[in-house]
Short mmCIF file of C-alpha atoms and ligand atoms in Angstrom, two decimals:
data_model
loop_
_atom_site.label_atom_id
_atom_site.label_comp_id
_atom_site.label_asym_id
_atom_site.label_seq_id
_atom_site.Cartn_x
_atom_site.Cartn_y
_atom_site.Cartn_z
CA UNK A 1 120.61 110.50 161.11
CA UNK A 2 119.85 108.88 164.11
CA UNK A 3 117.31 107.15 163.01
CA UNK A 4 115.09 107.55 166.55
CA UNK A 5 111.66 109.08 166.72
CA UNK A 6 113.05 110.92 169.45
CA UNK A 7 112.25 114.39 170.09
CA UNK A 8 115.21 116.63 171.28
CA UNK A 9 114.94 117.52 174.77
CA UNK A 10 116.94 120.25 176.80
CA UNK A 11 118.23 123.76 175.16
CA UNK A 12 118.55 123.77 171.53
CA UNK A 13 120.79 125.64 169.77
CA UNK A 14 119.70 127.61 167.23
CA UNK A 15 122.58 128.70 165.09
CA UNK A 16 122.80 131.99 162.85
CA UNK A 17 124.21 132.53 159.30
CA UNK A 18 127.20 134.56 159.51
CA UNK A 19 127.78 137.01 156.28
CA UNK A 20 130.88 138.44 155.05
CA UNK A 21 131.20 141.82 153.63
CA UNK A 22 130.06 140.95 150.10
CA UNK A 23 127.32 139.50 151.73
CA UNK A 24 127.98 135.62 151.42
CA UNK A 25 127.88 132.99 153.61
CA UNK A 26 130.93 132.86 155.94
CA UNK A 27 131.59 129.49 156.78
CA UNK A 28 134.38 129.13 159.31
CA UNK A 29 132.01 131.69 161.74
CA UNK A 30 128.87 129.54 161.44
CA UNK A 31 131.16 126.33 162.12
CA UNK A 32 132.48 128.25 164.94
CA UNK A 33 128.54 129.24 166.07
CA UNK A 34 127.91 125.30 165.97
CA UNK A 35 131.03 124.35 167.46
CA UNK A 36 130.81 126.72 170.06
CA UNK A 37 126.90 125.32 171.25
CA UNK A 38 128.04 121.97 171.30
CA UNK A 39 131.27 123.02 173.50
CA UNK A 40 128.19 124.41 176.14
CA UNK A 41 126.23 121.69 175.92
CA UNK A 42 123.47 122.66 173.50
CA UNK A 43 121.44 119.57 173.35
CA UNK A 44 120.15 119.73 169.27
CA UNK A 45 121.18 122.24 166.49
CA UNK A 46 118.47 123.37 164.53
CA UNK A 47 119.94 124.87 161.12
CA UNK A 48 118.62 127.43 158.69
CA UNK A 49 115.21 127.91 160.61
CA UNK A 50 114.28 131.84 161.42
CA UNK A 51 117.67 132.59 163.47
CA UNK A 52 119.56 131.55 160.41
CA UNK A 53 117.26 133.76 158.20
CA UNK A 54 115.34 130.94 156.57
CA UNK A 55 113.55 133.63 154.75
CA UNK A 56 116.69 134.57 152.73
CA UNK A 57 118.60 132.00 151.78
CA UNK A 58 119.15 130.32 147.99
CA UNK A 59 118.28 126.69 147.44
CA UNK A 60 121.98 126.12 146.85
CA UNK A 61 123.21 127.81 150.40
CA UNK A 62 120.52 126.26 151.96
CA UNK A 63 122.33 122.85 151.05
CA UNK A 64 125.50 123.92 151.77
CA UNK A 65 123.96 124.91 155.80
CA UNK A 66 122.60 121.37 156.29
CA UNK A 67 125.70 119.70 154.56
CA UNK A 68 127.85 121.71 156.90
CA UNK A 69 125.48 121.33 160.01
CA UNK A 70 125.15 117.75 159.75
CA UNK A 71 129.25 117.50 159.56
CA UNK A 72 130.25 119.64 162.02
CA UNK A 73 127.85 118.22 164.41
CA UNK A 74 129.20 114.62 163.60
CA UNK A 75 126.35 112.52 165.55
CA UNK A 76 127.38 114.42 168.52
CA UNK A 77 123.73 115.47 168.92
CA UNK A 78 120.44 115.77 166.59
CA UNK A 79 120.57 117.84 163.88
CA UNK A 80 117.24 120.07 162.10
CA UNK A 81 116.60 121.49 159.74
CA UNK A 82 113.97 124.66 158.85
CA UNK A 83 111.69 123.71 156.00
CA UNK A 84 108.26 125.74 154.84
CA UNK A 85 106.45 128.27 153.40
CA UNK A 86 105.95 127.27 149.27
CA UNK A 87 104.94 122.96 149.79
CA UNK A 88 106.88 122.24 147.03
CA UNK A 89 109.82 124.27 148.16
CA UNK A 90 109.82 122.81 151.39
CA UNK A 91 109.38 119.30 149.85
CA UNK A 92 112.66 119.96 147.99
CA UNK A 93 114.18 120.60 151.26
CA UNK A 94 112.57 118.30 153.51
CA UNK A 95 114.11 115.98 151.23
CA UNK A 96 117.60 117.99 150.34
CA UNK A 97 117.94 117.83 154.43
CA UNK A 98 117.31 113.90 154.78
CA UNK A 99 119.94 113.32 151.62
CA UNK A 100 122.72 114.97 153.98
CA UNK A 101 121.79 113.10 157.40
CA UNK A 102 119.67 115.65 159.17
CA UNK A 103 117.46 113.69 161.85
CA UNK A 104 114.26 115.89 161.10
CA UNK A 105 113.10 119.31 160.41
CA UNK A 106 110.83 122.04 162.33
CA UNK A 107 108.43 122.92 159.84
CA UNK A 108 107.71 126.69 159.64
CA UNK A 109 104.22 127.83 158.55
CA UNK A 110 103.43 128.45 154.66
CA UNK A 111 104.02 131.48 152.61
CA UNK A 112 101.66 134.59 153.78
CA UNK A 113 98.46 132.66 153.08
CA UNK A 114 96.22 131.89 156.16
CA UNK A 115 94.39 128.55 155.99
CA UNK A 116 91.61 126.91 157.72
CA UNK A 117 92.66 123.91 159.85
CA UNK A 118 91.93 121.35 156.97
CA UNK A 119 94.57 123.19 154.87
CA UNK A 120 96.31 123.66 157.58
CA UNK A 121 96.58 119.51 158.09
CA UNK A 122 97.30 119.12 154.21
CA UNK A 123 100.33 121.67 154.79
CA UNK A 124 101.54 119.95 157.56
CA UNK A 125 100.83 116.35 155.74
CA UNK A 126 102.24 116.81 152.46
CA UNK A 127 105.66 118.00 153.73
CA UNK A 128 105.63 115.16 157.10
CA UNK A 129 104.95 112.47 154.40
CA UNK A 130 107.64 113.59 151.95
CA UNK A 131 110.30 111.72 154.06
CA UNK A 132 110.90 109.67 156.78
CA UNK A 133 112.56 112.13 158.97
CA UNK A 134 111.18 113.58 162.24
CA UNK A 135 108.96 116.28 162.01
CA UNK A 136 108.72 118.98 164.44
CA UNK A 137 105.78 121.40 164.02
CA UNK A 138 105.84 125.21 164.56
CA UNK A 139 102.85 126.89 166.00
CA UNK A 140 103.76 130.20 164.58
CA UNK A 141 101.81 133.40 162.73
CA UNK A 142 99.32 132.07 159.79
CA UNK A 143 99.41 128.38 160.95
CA UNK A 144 98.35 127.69 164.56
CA UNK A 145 96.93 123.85 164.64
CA UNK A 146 93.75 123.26 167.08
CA UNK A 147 93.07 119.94 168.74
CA UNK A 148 91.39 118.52 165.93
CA UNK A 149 94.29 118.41 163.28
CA UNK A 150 96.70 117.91 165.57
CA UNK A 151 95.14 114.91 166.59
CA UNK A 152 95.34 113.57 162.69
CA UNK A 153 99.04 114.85 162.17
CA UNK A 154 99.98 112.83 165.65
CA UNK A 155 99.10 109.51 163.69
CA UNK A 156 101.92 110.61 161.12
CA UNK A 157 104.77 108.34 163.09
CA UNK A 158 106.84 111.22 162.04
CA UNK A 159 105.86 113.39 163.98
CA UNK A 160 107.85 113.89 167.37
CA UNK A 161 106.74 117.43 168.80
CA UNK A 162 105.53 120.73 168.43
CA UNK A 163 107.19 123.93 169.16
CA UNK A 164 104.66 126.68 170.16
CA UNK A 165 105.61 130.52 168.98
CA UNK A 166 102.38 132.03 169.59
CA UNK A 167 102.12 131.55 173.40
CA UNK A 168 98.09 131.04 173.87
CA UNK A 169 98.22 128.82 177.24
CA UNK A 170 94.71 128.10 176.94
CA UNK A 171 95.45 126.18 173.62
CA UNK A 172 98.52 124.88 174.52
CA UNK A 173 96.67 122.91 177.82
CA UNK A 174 94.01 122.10 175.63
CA UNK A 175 96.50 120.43 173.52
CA UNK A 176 99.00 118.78 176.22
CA UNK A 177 96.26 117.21 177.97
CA UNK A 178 94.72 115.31 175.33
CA UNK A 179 97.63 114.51 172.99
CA UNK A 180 99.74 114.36 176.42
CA UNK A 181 103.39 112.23 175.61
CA UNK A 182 102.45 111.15 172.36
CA UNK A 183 104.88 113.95 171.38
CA UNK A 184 106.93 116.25 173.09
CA UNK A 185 106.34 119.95 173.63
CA UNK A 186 109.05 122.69 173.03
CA UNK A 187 108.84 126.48 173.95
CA UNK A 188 109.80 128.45 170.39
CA UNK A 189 108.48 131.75 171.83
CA UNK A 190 110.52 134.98 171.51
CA UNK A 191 113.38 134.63 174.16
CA UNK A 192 112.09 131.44 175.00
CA UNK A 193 113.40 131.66 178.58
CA UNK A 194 111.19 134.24 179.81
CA UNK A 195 108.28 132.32 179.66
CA UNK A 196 109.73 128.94 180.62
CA UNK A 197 108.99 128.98 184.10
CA UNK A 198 105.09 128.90 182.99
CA UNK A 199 105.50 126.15 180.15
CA UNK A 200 107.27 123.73 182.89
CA UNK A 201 104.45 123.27 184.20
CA UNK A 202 102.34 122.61 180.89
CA UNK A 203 104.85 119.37 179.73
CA UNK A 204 106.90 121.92 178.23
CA UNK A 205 110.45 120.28 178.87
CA UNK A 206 112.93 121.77 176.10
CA UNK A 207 112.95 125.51 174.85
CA UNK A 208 115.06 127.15 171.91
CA UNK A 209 117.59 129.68 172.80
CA UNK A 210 118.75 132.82 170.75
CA UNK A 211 120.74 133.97 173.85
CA UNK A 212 122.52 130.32 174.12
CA UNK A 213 124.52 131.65 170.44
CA UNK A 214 126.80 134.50 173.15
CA UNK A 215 125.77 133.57 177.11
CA UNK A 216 124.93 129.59 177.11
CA UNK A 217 126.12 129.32 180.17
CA UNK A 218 123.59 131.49 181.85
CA UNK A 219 120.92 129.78 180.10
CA UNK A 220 121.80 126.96 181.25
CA UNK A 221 122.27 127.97 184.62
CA UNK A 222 118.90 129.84 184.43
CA UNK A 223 117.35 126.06 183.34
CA UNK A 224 118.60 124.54 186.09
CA UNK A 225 117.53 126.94 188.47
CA UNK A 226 114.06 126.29 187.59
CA UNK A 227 114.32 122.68 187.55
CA UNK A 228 115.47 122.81 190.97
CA UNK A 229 113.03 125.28 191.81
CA UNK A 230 115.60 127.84 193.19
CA UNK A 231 113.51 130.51 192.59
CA UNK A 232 116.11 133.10 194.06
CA UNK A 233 118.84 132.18 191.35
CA UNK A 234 115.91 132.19 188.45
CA UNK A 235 115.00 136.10 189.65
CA UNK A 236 118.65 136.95 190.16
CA UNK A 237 119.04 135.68 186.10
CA UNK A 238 115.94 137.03 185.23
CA UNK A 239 116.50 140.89 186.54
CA UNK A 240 120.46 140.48 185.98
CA UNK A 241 120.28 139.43 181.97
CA UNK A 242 117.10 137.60 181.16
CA UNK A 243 114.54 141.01 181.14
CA UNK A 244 117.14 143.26 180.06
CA UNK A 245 118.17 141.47 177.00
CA UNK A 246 114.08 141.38 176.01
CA UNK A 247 113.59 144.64 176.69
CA UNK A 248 116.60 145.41 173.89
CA UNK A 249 114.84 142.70 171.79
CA UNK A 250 111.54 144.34 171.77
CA UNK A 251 112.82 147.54 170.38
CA UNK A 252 112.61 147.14 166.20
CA UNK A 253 111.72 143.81 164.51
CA UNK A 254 114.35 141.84 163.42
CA UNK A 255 116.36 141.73 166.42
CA UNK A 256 115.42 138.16 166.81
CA UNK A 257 118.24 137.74 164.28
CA UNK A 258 120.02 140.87 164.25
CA UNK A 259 120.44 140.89 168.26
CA UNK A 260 122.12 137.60 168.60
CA UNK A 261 124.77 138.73 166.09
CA UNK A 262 125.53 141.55 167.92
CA UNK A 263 125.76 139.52 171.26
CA UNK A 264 127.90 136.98 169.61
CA UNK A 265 130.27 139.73 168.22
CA UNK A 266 130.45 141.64 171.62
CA UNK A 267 131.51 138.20 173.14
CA UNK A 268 134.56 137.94 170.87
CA UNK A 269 133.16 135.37 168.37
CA UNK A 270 134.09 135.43 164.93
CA UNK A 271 130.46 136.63 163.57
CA UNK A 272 129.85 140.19 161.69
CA UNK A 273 126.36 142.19 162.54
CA UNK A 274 125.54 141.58 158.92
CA UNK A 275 122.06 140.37 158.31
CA UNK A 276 119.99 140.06 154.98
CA UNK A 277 116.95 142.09 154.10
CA UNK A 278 114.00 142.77 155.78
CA UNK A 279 116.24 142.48 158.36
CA UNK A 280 118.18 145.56 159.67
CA UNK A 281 121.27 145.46 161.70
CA UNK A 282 121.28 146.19 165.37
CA UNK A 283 121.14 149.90 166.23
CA UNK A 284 124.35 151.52 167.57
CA UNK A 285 122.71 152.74 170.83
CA UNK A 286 120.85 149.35 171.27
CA UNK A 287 124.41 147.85 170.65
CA UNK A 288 126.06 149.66 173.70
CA UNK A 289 123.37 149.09 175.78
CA UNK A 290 123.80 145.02 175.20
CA UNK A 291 127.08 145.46 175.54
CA UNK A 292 126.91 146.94 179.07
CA UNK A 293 124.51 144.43 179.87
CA UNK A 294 126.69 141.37 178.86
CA UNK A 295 129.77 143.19 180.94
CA UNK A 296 128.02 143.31 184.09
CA UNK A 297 126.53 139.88 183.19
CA UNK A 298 129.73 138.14 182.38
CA UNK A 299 131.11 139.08 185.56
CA UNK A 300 128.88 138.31 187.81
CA UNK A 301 127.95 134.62 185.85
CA UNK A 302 131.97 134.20 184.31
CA UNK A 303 131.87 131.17 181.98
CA UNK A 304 133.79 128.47 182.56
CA UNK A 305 136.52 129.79 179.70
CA UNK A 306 137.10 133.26 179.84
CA UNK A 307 135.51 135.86 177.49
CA UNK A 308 136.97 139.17 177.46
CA UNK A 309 134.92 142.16 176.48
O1 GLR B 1 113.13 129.49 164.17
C1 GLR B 1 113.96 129.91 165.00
O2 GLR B 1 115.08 130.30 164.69
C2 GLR B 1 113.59 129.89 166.44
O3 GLR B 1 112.47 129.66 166.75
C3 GLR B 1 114.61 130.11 167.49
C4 GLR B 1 114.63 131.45 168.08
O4 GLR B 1 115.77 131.55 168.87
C5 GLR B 1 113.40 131.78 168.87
O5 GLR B 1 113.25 130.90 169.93
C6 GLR B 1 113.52 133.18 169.32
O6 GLR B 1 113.12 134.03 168.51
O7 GLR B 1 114.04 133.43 170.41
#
């Protein structure tokens, strides 16, 4: 661990969990995931959150994620982990993922349960206080924080951002403008760069990106386009790969997960399209239809190192 209340900044990778046929845990394709975002420049690696089905892991693989995460990674950049739903559960792993050297964790909201904003702060306060590690919160489903409880969880000097999932721009300038750099801001939404070009302007600096596991490289390029305000590149992107890929997305739930192991397989990495219940594997229409997507995409934005499809 780093040791710096430092929020990441910049694209963060969001690794999956590759399966094998039986169904466990293949470890040389999720080193090759992690490897593979660092080689591109991924600027954090946030393991076992909802791209690395969170949801369905055992305690014991969950240990064996961050153990690997944290090694692999080496320092290189900061490493986080997912923590939530049952408090004591995500104690246990809020504190599993500080044991092995993981510079904070995004915490996901709690099990099902909705909860008023005072519950919501006890959540969010039991599981920040349960280590010293940073904590990154996720406005997501049953546990959107207002102003108020924010506020209180800011004074945790654990505390280094919030990612928003839930995409309410009225909240989210509520928020910036009060709590302003105090923390920073990250986009979690669905296909995070879609909606970047609005959260720039909001304090909204970093963004986590499911398509960064098969095409970093046009993230990246996307990113910069929009920092530099080349608005011709960012619609090229957009209408090229950006919209297409969504539209896939939106088809059948899941594909959050399910999608980015089809793009990573199409690209030639060593990942199956096996996922873990409720999950469902990528249609084989859908499938083709990435797949001509990604052709036309890889040749018109070629990586650096050549990927054949
Ligand atoms: O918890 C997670 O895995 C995420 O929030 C990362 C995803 O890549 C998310 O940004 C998305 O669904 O595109």
């Amino acid at each position: 661990m780093s040791n710096q209340r430092q929020a990441p900044s910049g694209i963060l990778g969001f690794p999956i969990v590759p399966f094998n046929e039986n169904g466990n845990i293949e470890e040389k394709g999720l080193i090759r995931n992690i490897e593979f975002l660092l080689d591109n420049g991924l600027e954090a690696i946030f393991i076992a959150c909802g791209s690395g089905e969170f949801h369905a892991l055992s305690r014991k693989e969950y240990e064996r994620l961050v153990e690997l995460a944290v090694s692999v990674t080496d320092g290189r950049v900061p490493v986080y982990t997912g923590v939530g739903g049952n408090v004591s559960e995500a104690i246990e792993k809020a504190q599993i993922s500080e044991k092995h050297g993981a510079d904070g964790y995004l915490i996901l909201p709690p099990y099902l349960i909705e909860g008023e904003q005072e519950g919501l702060y006890e959540y969010y306060k039991a599981i920040i206080q349960s280590t010293e590690l940073n904590a990154i919160l996720y406005q997501r489903a049953n546990a959107v924080l207002q102003l108020d409880a924010l506020q209180k969880l800011v004074e945790f000097p654990q505390v280094v951002a919030v990612k928003d999932g839930v995409g309410n721009n009225d909240l989210n300038i509520e928020l910036t403008q009060t709590i302003g750099n105090r923390i920073a801001w990250l986009n979690g939404m669905p296909m995070a760069e879609v909606t970047m070009p609005v959260y720039i302007p909001l304090g909204f600096n970093s963004y986590s990106s499911a398509i960064s596991n098969y095409i970093p490289h046009i993230s990246r390029q996307f990113y910069e386009a929009l920092l530099k305000g080349d608005k011709q590149s960012v619609n090229n992107i957009y209408e090229d790969v950006i919209l297409p890929i969504n539209r896939i997305r939106k088809k059948r739930k899941g594909y959050a997960v399910s999608l980015i192991k089809a793009g990573m397989e199409i690209v030639g990495l060593p990942v199956s399209r096996a996922v873990r219940p409720p999950i469902v594997e990528v249609e084989h229409e859908h499938y083709n239809e990435l797949k001509a997507i990604l052709k036309k995409a890889l040749e018109k934005y070629p990586p650096n190192k050549k990927v054949s499809l």
